[in-house]
XYZ file of C-alpha atoms in Angstrom:
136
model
C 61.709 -162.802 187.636
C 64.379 -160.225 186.802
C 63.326 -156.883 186.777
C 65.477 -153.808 185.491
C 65.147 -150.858 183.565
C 65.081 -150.014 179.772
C 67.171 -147.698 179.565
C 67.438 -146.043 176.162
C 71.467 -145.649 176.090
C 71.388 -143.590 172.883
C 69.534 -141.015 174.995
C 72.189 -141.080 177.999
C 75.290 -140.748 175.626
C 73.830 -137.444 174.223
C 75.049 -135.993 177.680
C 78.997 -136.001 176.830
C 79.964 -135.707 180.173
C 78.773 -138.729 181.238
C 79.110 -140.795 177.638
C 82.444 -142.432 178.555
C 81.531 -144.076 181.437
C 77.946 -145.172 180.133
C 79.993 -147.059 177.566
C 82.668 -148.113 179.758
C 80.249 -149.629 181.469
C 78.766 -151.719 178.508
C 75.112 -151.560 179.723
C 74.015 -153.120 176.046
C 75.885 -155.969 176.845
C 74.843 -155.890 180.642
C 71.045 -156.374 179.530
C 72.074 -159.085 176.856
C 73.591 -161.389 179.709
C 70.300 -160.771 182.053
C 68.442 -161.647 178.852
C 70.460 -164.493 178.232
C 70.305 -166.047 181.691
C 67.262 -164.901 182.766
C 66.071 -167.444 179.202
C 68.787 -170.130 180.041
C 67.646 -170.639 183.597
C 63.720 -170.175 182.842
C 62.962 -166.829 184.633
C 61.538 -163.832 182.916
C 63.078 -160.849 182.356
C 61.138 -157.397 182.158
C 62.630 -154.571 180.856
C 60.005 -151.406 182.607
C 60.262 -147.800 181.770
C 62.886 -145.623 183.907
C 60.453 -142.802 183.948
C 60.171 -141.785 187.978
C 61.752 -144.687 189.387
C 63.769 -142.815 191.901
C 61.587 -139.967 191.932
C 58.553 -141.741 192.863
C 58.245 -142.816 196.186
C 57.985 -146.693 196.566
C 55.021 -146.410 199.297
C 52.742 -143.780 198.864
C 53.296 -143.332 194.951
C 53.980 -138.822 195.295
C 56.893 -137.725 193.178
C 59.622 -136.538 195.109
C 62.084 -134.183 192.858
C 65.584 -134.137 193.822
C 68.522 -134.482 191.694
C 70.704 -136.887 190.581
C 73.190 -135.482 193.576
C 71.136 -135.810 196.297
C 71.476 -140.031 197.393
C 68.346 -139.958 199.959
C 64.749 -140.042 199.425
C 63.170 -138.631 202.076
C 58.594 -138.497 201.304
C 56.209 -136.882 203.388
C 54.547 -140.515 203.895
C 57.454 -141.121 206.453
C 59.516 -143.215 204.526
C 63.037 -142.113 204.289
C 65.487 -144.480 202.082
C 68.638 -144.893 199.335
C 67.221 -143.415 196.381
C 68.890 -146.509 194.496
C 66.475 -148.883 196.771
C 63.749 -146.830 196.243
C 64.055 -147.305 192.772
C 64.893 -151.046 192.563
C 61.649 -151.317 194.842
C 59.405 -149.046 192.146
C 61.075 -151.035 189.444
C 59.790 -154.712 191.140
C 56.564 -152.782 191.448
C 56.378 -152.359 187.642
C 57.727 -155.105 187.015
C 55.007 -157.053 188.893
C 52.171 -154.873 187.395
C 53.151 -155.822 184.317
C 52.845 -159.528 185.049
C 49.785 -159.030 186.208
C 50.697 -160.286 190.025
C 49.227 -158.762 193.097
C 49.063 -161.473 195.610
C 52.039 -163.287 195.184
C 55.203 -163.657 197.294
C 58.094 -161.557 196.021
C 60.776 -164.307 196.146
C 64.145 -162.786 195.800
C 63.083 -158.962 197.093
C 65.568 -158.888 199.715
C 68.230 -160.591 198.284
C 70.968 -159.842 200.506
C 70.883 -158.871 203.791
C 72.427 -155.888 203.406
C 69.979 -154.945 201.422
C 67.174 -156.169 204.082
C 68.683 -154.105 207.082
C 68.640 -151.163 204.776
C 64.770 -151.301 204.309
C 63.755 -152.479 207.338
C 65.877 -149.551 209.076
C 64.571 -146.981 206.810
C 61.136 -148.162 206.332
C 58.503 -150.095 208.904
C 57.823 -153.932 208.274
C 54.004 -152.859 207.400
C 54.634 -150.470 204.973
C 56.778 -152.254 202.656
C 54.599 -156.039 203.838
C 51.662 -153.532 202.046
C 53.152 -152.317 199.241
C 55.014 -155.574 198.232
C 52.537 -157.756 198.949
C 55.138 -159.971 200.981
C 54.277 -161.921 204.268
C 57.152 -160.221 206.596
């Protein structure tokens, strides 16, 4: 499963400061190639809502305002991570809701280590275990 988010691009551009590199980027053509492989290589692809996904904390569910500045999410729950990993995590989450799965091992959650020091520094093995429904 790929997860990622729908953003609605026409939205973002309306900003002019940051419409240059929003097309720069090519994020149209971005989710066409996820589309695209995600079809050619038999996984699904879920496009979720962007609505809280950083704001939202990825354990205990409270919205934590900050702005788009600030790189840390820091909850009252404890859990103190990258925003951007926050997010990816509350994206999954979606993502699995969506699909209906709430047993089922997350294959491809921690997909590189990097990215598994990062939680398991910021975050304890049972919280995430919980909230991901993986067998860590």
């Amino acid at each position: 499963m790929i997860a990622y988010e729908d953003l609605k691009i026409r939205n973002m551009v309306k900003c002019h400061n940051r419409a240059r590199s929003i097309y720069d980027a090519s994020w149209y053509q971005f989710r066409l190639w996820i589309e695209h492989f995600a079809k050619k290589f038999g996984k699904t692809a879920i496009a979720v809502s962007p609505n809280n996904t950083s704001q939202e904390c990825c354990i205990c569910g409270k919205k934590v305002k900050k702005e788009l500045k600030v790189r840390v999410h820091s909850c009252g729950c404890g859990l103190v991570i990258h925003r951007d990993i926050n997010a990816a995590i509350n994206i999954l989450l979606k993502a699995k809701s969506s699909l209906g799965h709430r047993q089922s091992n997350a294959t491809g959650v921690v997909a590189s280590t990097l990215v598994g020091a990062i939680l398991l520094e910021q975050a304890t093995i049972d919280m995430l275990s919980d909230r991901l429904c993986l067998n860590l």
